[in-house]
């Protein structure tokens, strides 16, 4: 056994993988308690000192405290009955933890304007326990290569042509890293127009454009009881970089 009930000794990498996978959830108000209880239990298992160096990144702090910033590099000072190092929930509290709320993660920060969240925002910490524009915008956000939304406009045939997501997914996958809006809209158009799901009917109608940040994709005008919806890429003041399929 492993001193956790009658569980069979697991593979050591399973513990490492678990700690890494849940790192960004360990201060979550819903999941933290159960995650940290699991980690605490495994840290006290007899086999743990044979699996890994006992460092604070896999330590569960008491309520009202949080892991030190360099927890990955701090070795626990606890010892098993056999004299092997392990993270002890009592003796290593001071070694691994500091008083106060944990630093907030970039997942709690909303990027604004021409900026978008960094892809690894789950693992990035803000300066304090609340992310702020002044302290954390550059930490949490990157300037978008093409801020806004790339949209595909099929005009009156939107309902017929825009049913599946395969074309959008293929274009996004191919074009997301283009350097600017002009290159990106042209790439989206090129990828969409040659896609195997693109019909001749939809090919002839398609226009691709960028909707500016905060812009409206569909404009509605009212005349009496009649409401008219204008195309996203045509006669829309919020649209630019319009392109279409080449013949």
Short mmCIF file of N, CA and C in Angstrom, two decimals, residues 40-214:
data_model
loop_
_atom_site.label_atom_id
_atom_site.label_comp_id
_atom_site.label_asym_id
_atom_site.label_seq_id
_atom_site.Cartn_x
_atom_site.Cartn_y
_atom_site.Cartn_z
N UNK A 40 -2.07 16.98 -0.66
CA UNK A 40 -1.59 16.77 0.71
C UNK A 40 -1.49 15.29 1.02
N UNK A 41 -2.52 14.54 0.63
CA UNK A 41 -2.51 13.11 0.89
C UNK A 41 -1.37 12.41 0.19
N UNK A 42 -1.14 12.75 -1.07
CA UNK A 42 -0.05 12.11 -1.81
C UNK A 42 1.32 12.52 -1.26
N UNK A 43 1.44 13.76 -0.81
CA UNK A 43 2.71 14.20 -0.25
C UNK A 43 3.10 13.39 0.98
N UNK A 44 2.12 12.89 1.71
CA UNK A 44 2.40 12.15 2.94
C UNK A 44 2.56 10.65 2.69
N UNK A 45 2.37 10.22 1.46
CA UNK A 45 2.52 8.80 1.16
C UNK A 45 3.97 8.36 1.31
N UNK A 46 4.17 7.12 1.73
CA UNK A 46 5.52 6.63 1.98
C UNK A 46 6.38 6.63 0.73
N UNK A 47 5.75 6.43 -0.42
CA UNK A 47 6.52 6.33 -1.66
C UNK A 47 6.92 7.67 -2.26
N UNK A 48 6.34 8.79 -1.76
CA UNK A 48 6.53 10.07 -2.45
C UNK A 48 7.99 10.51 -2.49
N UNK A 49 8.74 10.28 -1.41
CA UNK A 49 10.13 10.73 -1.39
C UNK A 49 10.98 9.99 -2.41
N UNK A 50 10.52 8.84 -2.87
CA UNK A 50 11.24 8.11 -3.92
C UNK A 50 10.85 8.59 -5.31
N UNK A 51 9.78 9.36 -5.39
CA UNK A 51 9.27 9.79 -6.69
C UNK A 51 9.89 11.12 -7.16
N UNK A 52 10.08 12.02 -6.22
CA UNK A 52 10.45 13.38 -6.64
C UNK A 52 11.17 14.09 -5.51
N UNK A 53 11.90 15.14 -5.87
CA UNK A 53 12.45 16.03 -4.86
C UNK A 53 11.29 16.77 -4.21
N UNK A 54 11.28 16.82 -2.91
CA UNK A 54 10.16 17.43 -2.19
C UNK A 54 10.27 18.95 -2.25
N UNK A 55 9.61 19.55 -3.24
CA UNK A 55 9.62 21.00 -3.39
C UNK A 55 8.22 21.57 -3.14
N UNK A 56 8.17 22.86 -2.86
CA UNK A 56 6.93 23.49 -2.40
C UNK A 56 5.86 23.65 -3.47
N UNK A 57 6.19 23.44 -4.73
CA UNK A 57 5.16 23.60 -5.76
C UNK A 57 4.03 22.60 -5.58
N UNK A 58 4.32 21.48 -4.89
CA UNK A 58 3.29 20.48 -4.63
C UNK A 58 2.85 20.52 -3.17
N UNK A 59 2.90 21.69 -2.55
CA UNK A 59 2.46 21.84 -1.16
C UNK A 59 1.11 22.57 -1.15
N UNK A 60 0.23 22.15 -0.25
CA UNK A 60 -1.08 22.79 -0.10
C UNK A 60 -1.07 23.70 1.11
N UNK A 61 -1.15 25.01 0.89
CA UNK A 61 -1.08 25.99 1.97
C UNK A 61 -2.39 26.05 2.76
N UNK A 62 -2.28 26.48 4.02
CA UNK A 62 -3.47 26.69 4.84
C UNK A 62 -4.31 27.83 4.28
N UNK A 63 -5.59 27.84 4.64
CA UNK A 63 -6.48 28.92 4.22
C UNK A 63 -5.92 30.26 4.70
N UNK A 64 -6.04 31.28 3.84
CA UNK A 64 -5.54 32.61 4.17
C UNK A 64 -4.09 32.82 3.85
N UNK A 65 -3.44 31.79 3.28
CA UNK A 65 -2.05 31.89 2.85
C UNK A 65 -1.93 31.39 1.42
N UNK A 66 -0.79 31.60 0.82
CA UNK A 66 -0.58 31.15 -0.56
C UNK A 66 0.87 30.76 -0.77
N UNK A 67 1.11 29.98 -1.82
CA UNK A 67 2.47 29.55 -2.13
C UNK A 67 3.37 30.74 -2.46
N UNK A 68 4.61 30.65 -2.03
CA UNK A 68 5.60 31.67 -2.39
C UNK A 68 5.84 31.62 -3.90
N UNK A 69 6.24 32.76 -4.45
CA UNK A 69 6.40 32.86 -5.90
C UNK A 69 7.39 31.84 -6.46
N UNK A 70 8.46 31.55 -5.71
CA UNK A 70 9.49 30.63 -6.20
C UNK A 70 9.32 29.23 -5.61
N UNK A 71 8.04 28.83 -5.39
CA UNK A 71 7.76 27.55 -4.74
C UNK A 71 8.42 26.37 -5.45
N UNK A 72 8.55 26.45 -6.77
CA UNK A 72 9.16 25.35 -7.53
C UNK A 72 10.61 25.10 -7.11
N UNK A 73 11.27 26.13 -6.58
CA UNK A 73 12.70 26.04 -6.26
C UNK A 73 12.97 25.86 -4.77
N UNK A 74 11.94 25.85 -3.94
CA UNK A 74 12.12 25.72 -2.50
C UNK A 74 11.90 24.27 -2.09
N UNK A 75 12.89 23.69 -1.42
CA UNK A 75 12.76 22.30 -0.97
C UNK A 75 12.10 22.26 0.41
N UNK A 76 11.17 21.32 0.56
CA UNK A 76 10.51 21.15 1.86
C UNK A 76 11.52 20.63 2.88
N UNK A 77 11.22 20.88 4.15
CA UNK A 77 12.13 20.50 5.22
C UNK A 77 11.62 19.32 6.05
N UNK A 78 10.41 18.85 5.76
CA UNK A 78 9.85 17.74 6.53
C UNK A 78 10.59 16.43 6.25
N UNK A 79 10.49 15.51 7.20
CA UNK A 79 11.14 14.21 7.07
C UNK A 79 10.13 13.10 7.40
N UNK A 80 10.23 12.01 6.67
CA UNK A 80 9.42 10.83 7.00
C UNK A 80 10.04 10.13 8.22
N UNK A 81 9.34 9.12 8.73
CA UNK A 81 9.88 8.36 9.85
C UNK A 81 11.19 7.69 9.47
N UNK A 82 11.38 7.43 8.20
CA UNK A 82 12.61 6.82 7.74
C UNK A 82 13.70 7.82 7.42
N UNK A 83 13.42 9.11 7.65
CA UNK A 83 14.43 10.15 7.45
C UNK A 83 14.48 10.73 6.06
N UNK A 84 13.55 10.36 5.19
CA UNK A 84 13.54 10.89 3.84
C UNK A 84 12.76 12.21 3.79
N UNK A 85 13.18 13.09 2.89
CA UNK A 85 12.53 14.40 2.79
C UNK A 85 11.14 14.27 2.20
N UNK A 86 10.20 15.00 2.77
CA UNK A 86 8.86 15.11 2.18
C UNK A 86 8.23 16.41 2.67
N UNK A 87 7.15 16.82 2.00
CA UNK A 87 6.49 18.06 2.38
C UNK A 87 5.47 17.76 3.48
N UNK A 88 5.76 18.26 4.67
CA UNK A 88 4.90 18.02 5.81
C UNK A 88 3.92 19.18 5.97
N UNK A 89 2.61 18.89 6.09
CA UNK A 89 1.61 19.96 6.13
C UNK A 89 1.77 20.93 7.30
N UNK A 90 2.46 20.52 8.35
CA UNK A 90 2.64 21.42 9.50
C UNK A 90 4.00 22.10 9.47
N UNK A 91 5.05 21.31 9.37
CA UNK A 91 6.39 21.90 9.48
C UNK A 91 6.78 22.74 8.27
N UNK A 92 6.17 22.47 7.11
CA UNK A 92 6.56 23.20 5.90
C UNK A 92 5.60 24.33 5.53
N UNK A 93 4.62 24.59 6.36
CA UNK A 93 3.72 25.71 6.10
C UNK A 93 4.51 27.02 5.99
N UNK A 94 5.41 27.27 6.91
CA UNK A 94 6.21 28.50 6.89
C UNK A 94 7.25 28.47 5.77
N UNK A 95 7.74 27.27 5.47
CA UNK A 95 8.74 27.13 4.41
C UNK A 95 8.16 27.50 3.04
N UNK A 96 6.94 27.08 2.80
CA UNK A 96 6.37 27.16 1.46
C UNK A 96 5.38 28.31 1.25
N UNK A 97 4.83 28.86 2.33
CA UNK A 97 3.67 29.74 2.17
C UNK A 97 3.89 31.13 2.78
N UNK A 98 3.13 32.08 2.28
CA UNK A 98 3.12 33.44 2.79
C UNK A 98 1.69 33.82 3.14
N UNK A 99 1.56 34.76 4.07
CA UNK A 99 0.23 35.23 4.46
C UNK A 99 -0.43 36.03 3.34
N UNK A 100 -1.75 36.01 3.32
CA UNK A 100 -2.50 36.82 2.37
C UNK A 100 -3.11 36.02 1.25
N UNK A 101 -3.99 36.67 0.51
CA UNK A 101 -4.66 36.02 -0.61
C UNK A 101 -3.65 35.72 -1.72
N UNK A 102 -3.87 34.67 -2.49
CA UNK A 102 -2.97 34.38 -3.61
C UNK A 102 -3.06 35.44 -4.68
N UNK A 103 -1.99 35.60 -5.43
CA UNK A 103 -2.00 36.53 -6.56
C UNK A 103 -3.01 36.06 -7.60
N UNK A 104 -3.74 37.01 -8.14
CA UNK A 104 -4.75 36.67 -9.14
C UNK A 104 -4.07 36.21 -10.43
N UNK A 105 -4.79 35.42 -11.20
CA UNK A 105 -4.28 34.96 -12.49
C UNK A 105 -4.85 35.81 -13.62
N UNK A 106 -4.14 35.81 -14.73
CA UNK A 106 -4.56 36.63 -15.86
C UNK A 106 -5.90 36.21 -16.44
N UNK A 107 -6.38 35.02 -16.09
CA UNK A 107 -7.71 34.61 -16.54
C UNK A 107 -8.80 35.50 -15.97
N UNK A 108 -8.49 36.26 -14.91
CA UNK A 108 -9.49 37.15 -14.31
C UNK A 108 -9.42 38.55 -14.88
N UNK A 109 -8.51 38.79 -15.84
CA UNK A 109 -8.32 40.13 -16.40
C UNK A 109 -8.90 40.20 -17.81
N UNK A 110 -9.62 41.27 -18.10
CA UNK A 110 -10.21 41.46 -19.43
C UNK A 110 -9.36 42.43 -20.23
N UNK A 111 -8.73 41.94 -21.29
CA UNK A 111 -7.93 42.80 -22.16
C UNK A 111 -8.87 43.73 -22.94
N UNK A 112 -8.42 44.93 -23.22
CA UNK A 112 -9.27 45.91 -23.88
C UNK A 112 -8.63 46.46 -25.14
N UNK A 113 -9.44 47.16 -25.92
CA UNK A 113 -8.93 47.82 -27.13
C UNK A 113 -8.36 46.83 -28.13
N UNK A 114 -7.14 47.08 -28.57
CA UNK A 114 -6.49 46.25 -29.58
C UNK A 114 -5.71 45.09 -28.99
N UNK A 115 -5.98 44.76 -27.73
CA UNK A 115 -5.20 43.72 -27.05
C UNK A 115 -6.03 42.47 -26.81
N UNK A 116 -5.37 41.33 -26.82
CA UNK A 116 -6.03 40.04 -26.62
C UNK A 116 -5.30 39.27 -25.53
N UNK A 117 -5.98 38.33 -24.86
CA UNK A 117 -5.33 37.56 -23.79
C UNK A 117 -4.18 36.71 -24.31
N UNK A 118 -3.12 36.61 -23.53
CA UNK A 118 -2.02 35.72 -23.88
C UNK A 118 -2.49 34.27 -23.81
N UNK A 119 -1.95 33.44 -24.67
CA UNK A 119 -2.42 32.06 -24.77
C UNK A 119 -2.16 31.27 -23.49
N UNK A 120 -1.11 31.62 -22.74
CA UNK A 120 -0.78 30.89 -21.52
C UNK A 120 -1.25 31.63 -20.27
N UNK A 121 -2.33 32.40 -20.40
CA UNK A 121 -2.79 33.26 -19.31
C UNK A 121 -3.16 32.47 -18.05
N UNK A 122 -3.49 31.18 -18.20
CA UNK A 122 -3.84 30.37 -17.04
C UNK A 122 -2.69 30.25 -16.05
N UNK A 123 -1.46 30.36 -16.54
CA UNK A 123 -0.30 30.18 -15.68
C UNK A 123 0.38 31.48 -15.30
N UNK A 124 -0.14 32.63 -15.76
CA UNK A 124 0.49 33.92 -15.49
C UNK A 124 -0.19 34.60 -14.31
N UNK A 125 0.61 35.07 -13.36
CA UNK A 125 0.09 35.72 -12.18
C UNK A 125 0.15 37.24 -12.31
N UNK A 126 -0.87 37.89 -11.81
CA UNK A 126 -0.88 39.35 -11.75
C UNK A 126 -0.04 39.83 -10.57
N UNK A 127 0.14 41.13 -10.47
CA UNK A 127 0.99 41.69 -9.43
C UNK A 127 0.40 41.49 -8.04
N UNK A 128 -0.92 41.61 -7.92
CA UNK A 128 -1.57 41.48 -6.62
C UNK A 128 -2.72 40.49 -6.67
N UNK A 129 -3.57 40.54 -5.65
CA UNK A 129 -4.69 39.59 -5.61
C UNK A 129 -5.85 40.00 -6.51
N UNK A 130 -5.74 41.18 -7.12
CA UNK A 130 -6.69 41.63 -8.14
C UNK A 130 -5.89 42.16 -9.33
N UNK A 131 -6.21 41.72 -10.53
CA UNK A 131 -5.52 42.21 -11.73
C UNK A 131 -6.05 43.59 -12.09
N UNK A 132 -5.14 44.51 -12.39
CA UNK A 132 -5.54 45.87 -12.74
C UNK A 132 -4.93 46.29 -14.08
N UNK A 133 -5.56 47.25 -14.71
CA UNK A 133 -5.10 47.76 -16.00
C UNK A 133 -3.68 48.31 -15.90
N UNK A 134 -3.43 49.11 -14.86
CA UNK A 134 -2.12 49.77 -14.73
C UNK A 134 -0.99 48.77 -14.48
N UNK A 135 -1.25 47.77 -13.66
CA UNK A 135 -0.18 46.86 -13.25
C UNK A 135 -0.03 45.63 -14.14
N UNK A 136 -1.10 45.21 -14.78
CA UNK A 136 -1.09 43.87 -15.36
C UNK A 136 -1.45 43.76 -16.84
N UNK A 137 -1.80 44.87 -17.48
CA UNK A 137 -2.21 44.79 -18.89
C UNK A 137 -1.11 44.18 -19.76
N UNK A 138 0.12 44.65 -19.60
CA UNK A 138 1.22 44.14 -20.42
C UNK A 138 1.56 42.70 -20.04
N UNK A 139 1.36 42.34 -18.78
CA UNK A 139 1.65 40.99 -18.32
C UNK A 139 0.67 39.99 -18.91
N UNK A 140 -0.59 40.38 -18.98
CA UNK A 140 -1.66 39.44 -19.35
C UNK A 140 -2.04 39.47 -20.83
N UNK A 141 -1.70 40.54 -21.54
CA UNK A 141 -2.24 40.73 -22.89
C UNK A 141 -1.16 40.97 -23.93
N UNK A 142 -1.45 40.60 -25.15
CA UNK A 142 -0.62 40.90 -26.31
C UNK A 142 -1.40 41.77 -27.27
N UNK A 143 -0.70 42.61 -28.00
CA UNK A 143 -1.37 43.42 -29.02
C UNK A 143 -1.80 42.50 -30.16
N UNK A 144 -3.06 42.57 -30.51
CA UNK A 144 -3.59 41.71 -31.57
C UNK A 144 -3.00 42.08 -32.93
N UNK A 145 -2.72 41.08 -33.73
CA UNK A 145 -2.22 41.36 -35.08
C UNK A 145 -3.32 41.93 -35.95
N UNK A 146 -4.55 41.53 -35.66
CA UNK A 146 -5.70 42.09 -36.36
C UNK A 146 -6.85 42.19 -35.37
N UNK A 147 -6.91 43.27 -34.59
CA UNK A 147 -7.98 43.39 -33.59
C UNK A 147 -9.35 43.44 -34.24
N UNK A 148 -10.33 42.87 -33.55
CA UNK A 148 -11.67 42.82 -34.10
C UNK A 148 -12.05 41.40 -34.46
N UNK A 149 -12.89 41.24 -35.45
CA UNK A 149 -13.41 39.93 -35.84
C UNK A 149 -13.37 39.76 -37.35
N UNK A 150 -12.81 38.65 -37.81
CA UNK A 150 -12.88 38.30 -39.22
C UNK A 150 -14.22 37.59 -39.44
N UNK A 151 -15.00 38.07 -40.39
CA UNK A 151 -16.31 37.46 -40.61
C UNK A 151 -16.50 37.10 -42.08
N UNK A 152 -17.34 36.11 -42.33
CA UNK A 152 -17.66 35.65 -43.68
C UNK A 152 -19.09 36.03 -44.00
N UNK A 153 -19.28 36.72 -45.08
CA UNK A 153 -20.56 37.30 -45.46
C UNK A 153 -21.03 36.67 -46.77
N UNK A 154 -22.16 35.95 -46.70
CA UNK A 154 -22.72 35.31 -47.89
C UNK A 154 -23.98 36.02 -48.37
N UNK A 155 -24.24 37.21 -47.85
CA UNK A 155 -25.39 37.97 -48.30
C UNK A 155 -26.71 37.27 -48.03
N UNK A 156 -27.60 37.26 -49.04
CA UNK A 156 -28.92 36.67 -48.90
C UNK A 156 -28.85 35.16 -48.70
N UNK A 157 -27.71 34.55 -48.98
CA UNK A 157 -27.56 33.10 -48.85
C UNK A 157 -26.82 32.71 -47.57
N UNK A 158 -26.76 33.65 -46.60
CA UNK A 158 -26.06 33.38 -45.35
C UNK A 158 -26.60 32.12 -44.66
N UNK A 159 -27.91 31.98 -44.63
CA UNK A 159 -28.52 30.83 -43.97
C UNK A 159 -28.18 29.53 -44.65
N UNK A 160 -28.02 29.56 -45.97
CA UNK A 160 -27.70 28.36 -46.73
C UNK A 160 -26.22 28.00 -46.63
N UNK A 161 -25.37 29.03 -46.71
CA UNK A 161 -23.93 28.80 -46.84
C UNK A 161 -23.17 28.74 -45.52
N UNK A 162 -23.74 29.31 -44.48
CA UNK A 162 -23.00 29.44 -43.22
C UNK A 162 -23.51 28.44 -42.19
N UNK A 163 -23.81 27.23 -42.63
CA UNK A 163 -24.38 26.23 -41.72
C UNK A 163 -23.31 25.48 -40.93
N UNK A 164 -22.22 25.14 -41.56
CA UNK A 164 -21.20 24.33 -40.89
C UNK A 164 -20.01 25.17 -40.47
N UNK A 165 -19.25 24.66 -39.51
CA UNK A 165 -18.10 25.40 -39.02
C UNK A 165 -16.79 24.95 -39.62
N UNK A 166 -16.82 23.95 -40.52
CA UNK A 166 -15.57 23.40 -41.03
C UNK A 166 -14.75 24.42 -41.81
N UNK A 167 -15.42 25.26 -42.57
CA UNK A 167 -14.71 26.27 -43.37
C UNK A 167 -14.06 27.30 -42.46
N UNK A 168 -14.80 27.76 -41.46
CA UNK A 168 -14.26 28.76 -40.53
C UNK A 168 -13.09 28.18 -39.74
N UNK A 169 -13.23 26.93 -39.28
CA UNK A 169 -12.16 26.30 -38.52
C UNK A 169 -10.90 26.15 -39.37
N UNK A 170 -11.05 25.73 -40.62
CA UNK A 170 -9.90 25.55 -41.50
C UNK A 170 -9.20 26.88 -41.77
N UNK A 171 -9.99 27.91 -42.02
CA UNK A 171 -9.42 29.23 -42.29
C UNK A 171 -8.72 29.79 -41.06
N UNK A 172 -9.35 29.64 -39.90
CA UNK A 172 -8.75 30.14 -38.67
C UNK A 172 -7.44 29.43 -38.37
N UNK A 173 -7.43 28.11 -38.55
CA UNK A 173 -6.23 27.33 -38.29
C UNK A 173 -5.08 27.76 -39.20
N UNK A 174 -5.40 28.04 -40.45
CA UNK A 174 -4.36 28.40 -41.43
C UNK A 174 -3.90 29.84 -41.31
N UNK A 175 -4.77 30.72 -40.81
CA UNK A 175 -4.51 32.15 -40.97
C UNK A 175 -4.31 32.94 -39.68
N UNK A 176 -4.45 32.30 -38.52
CA UNK A 176 -4.46 33.04 -37.27
C UNK A 176 -3.17 33.83 -37.02
N UNK A 177 -2.06 33.38 -37.61
CA UNK A 177 -0.77 34.01 -37.32
C UNK A 177 -0.31 34.97 -38.43
N UNK A 178 -1.22 35.32 -39.34
CA UNK A 178 -0.86 36.30 -40.37
C UNK A 178 -0.51 37.64 -39.70
N UNK A 179 0.40 38.42 -40.30
CA UNK A 179 0.96 39.58 -39.59
C UNK A 179 0.05 40.79 -39.43
N UNK A 180 -1.00 40.91 -40.26
CA UNK A 180 -1.85 42.09 -40.17
C UNK A 180 -3.23 41.77 -40.75
N UNK A 181 -4.15 42.75 -40.68
CA UNK A 181 -5.53 42.53 -41.12
C UNK A 181 -5.63 42.26 -42.62
N UNK A 182 -4.86 42.96 -43.40
CA UNK A 182 -4.91 42.78 -44.85
C UNK A 182 -4.52 41.34 -45.21
N UNK A 183 -3.41 40.87 -44.65
CA UNK A 183 -2.96 39.51 -44.92
C UNK A 183 -3.94 38.48 -44.37
N UNK A 184 -4.52 38.77 -43.21
CA UNK A 184 -5.39 37.81 -42.56
C UNK A 184 -6.71 37.64 -43.32
N UNK A 185 -7.32 38.74 -43.75
CA UNK A 185 -8.58 38.61 -44.49
C UNK A 185 -8.36 37.94 -45.84
N UNK A 186 -7.26 38.24 -46.50
CA UNK A 186 -6.96 37.58 -47.77
C UNK A 186 -6.73 36.09 -47.57
N UNK A 187 -6.06 35.73 -46.48
CA UNK A 187 -5.82 34.33 -46.18
C UNK A 187 -7.13 33.61 -45.89
N UNK A 188 -8.01 34.24 -45.07
CA UNK A 188 -9.30 33.63 -44.77
C UNK A 188 -10.09 33.39 -46.06
N UNK A 189 -10.09 34.38 -46.94
CA UNK A 189 -10.83 34.26 -48.19
C UNK A 189 -10.26 33.14 -49.05
N UNK A 190 -8.95 33.10 -49.15
CA UNK A 190 -8.28 32.08 -49.97
C UNK A 190 -8.58 30.67 -49.45
N UNK A 191 -8.47 30.49 -48.14
CA UNK A 191 -8.69 29.17 -47.55
C UNK A 191 -10.16 28.75 -47.65
N UNK A 192 -11.06 29.70 -47.45
CA UNK A 192 -12.49 29.39 -47.53
C UNK A 192 -12.89 29.03 -48.95
N UNK A 193 -12.40 29.79 -49.90
CA UNK A 193 -12.82 29.60 -51.29
C UNK A 193 -12.38 28.26 -51.88
N UNK A 194 -11.27 27.73 -51.39
CA UNK A 194 -10.77 26.46 -51.92
C UNK A 194 -11.21 25.27 -51.08
N UNK A 195 -11.96 25.52 -50.00
CA UNK A 195 -12.34 24.44 -49.10
C UNK A 195 -13.28 23.46 -49.79
N UNK A 196 -13.16 22.17 -49.44
CA UNK A 196 -13.96 21.15 -50.12
C UNK A 196 -15.45 21.26 -49.82
N UNK A 197 -15.82 21.96 -48.75
CA UNK A 197 -17.24 22.15 -48.44
C UNK A 197 -17.84 23.39 -49.10
N UNK A 198 -17.03 24.18 -49.78
CA UNK A 198 -17.52 25.39 -50.43
C UNK A 198 -18.19 25.05 -51.75
N UNK A 199 -19.46 25.39 -51.88
CA UNK A 199 -20.19 25.13 -53.12
C UNK A 199 -19.99 26.29 -54.09
N UNK A 200 -20.29 26.04 -55.37
CA UNK A 200 -20.17 27.11 -56.37
C UNK A 200 -21.08 28.28 -56.03
N UNK A 201 -22.28 27.97 -55.56
CA UNK A 201 -23.24 29.01 -55.22
C UNK A 201 -22.71 29.91 -54.12
N UNK A 202 -22.17 29.31 -53.08
CA UNK A 202 -21.66 30.09 -51.95
C UNK A 202 -20.34 30.78 -52.31
N UNK A 203 -19.52 30.13 -53.12
CA UNK A 203 -18.25 30.69 -53.58
C UNK A 203 -18.47 32.06 -54.23
N UNK A 204 -19.50 32.17 -55.07
CA UNK A 204 -19.76 33.41 -55.80
C UNK A 204 -20.28 34.52 -54.90
N UNK A 205 -20.90 34.15 -53.77
CA UNK A 205 -21.49 35.15 -52.88
C UNK A 205 -20.53 35.62 -51.78
N UNK A 206 -19.53 34.83 -51.46
CA UNK A 206 -18.71 35.08 -50.28
C UNK A 206 -17.91 36.37 -50.35
N UNK A 207 -17.97 37.11 -49.27
CA UNK A 207 -17.06 38.22 -49.01
C UNK A 207 -16.52 38.04 -47.60
N UNK A 208 -15.25 38.36 -47.43
CA UNK A 208 -14.61 38.28 -46.13
C UNK A 208 -14.14 39.67 -45.73
N UNK A 209 -14.33 40.03 -44.47
CA UNK A 209 -13.89 41.35 -44.02
C UNK A 209 -13.54 41.31 -42.55
N UNK A 210 -12.96 42.40 -42.08
CA UNK A 210 -12.68 42.56 -40.66
C UNK A 210 -13.71 43.52 -40.08
N UNK A 211 -14.35 43.14 -38.95
CA UNK A 211 -15.21 44.04 -38.20
C UNK A 211 -14.35 44.67 -37.11
N UNK A 212 -14.30 45.97 -37.05
CA UNK A 212 -13.44 46.68 -36.10
C UNK A 212 -13.82 46.35 -34.66
N UNK A 213 -12.87 46.49 -33.73
CA UNK A 213 -13.18 46.21 -32.32
C UNK A 213 -14.39 47.01 -31.84
N UNK A 214 -15.35 46.34 -31.23
CA UNK A 214 -16.55 47.01 -30.75
C UNK A 214 -17.57 47.28 -31.83
#
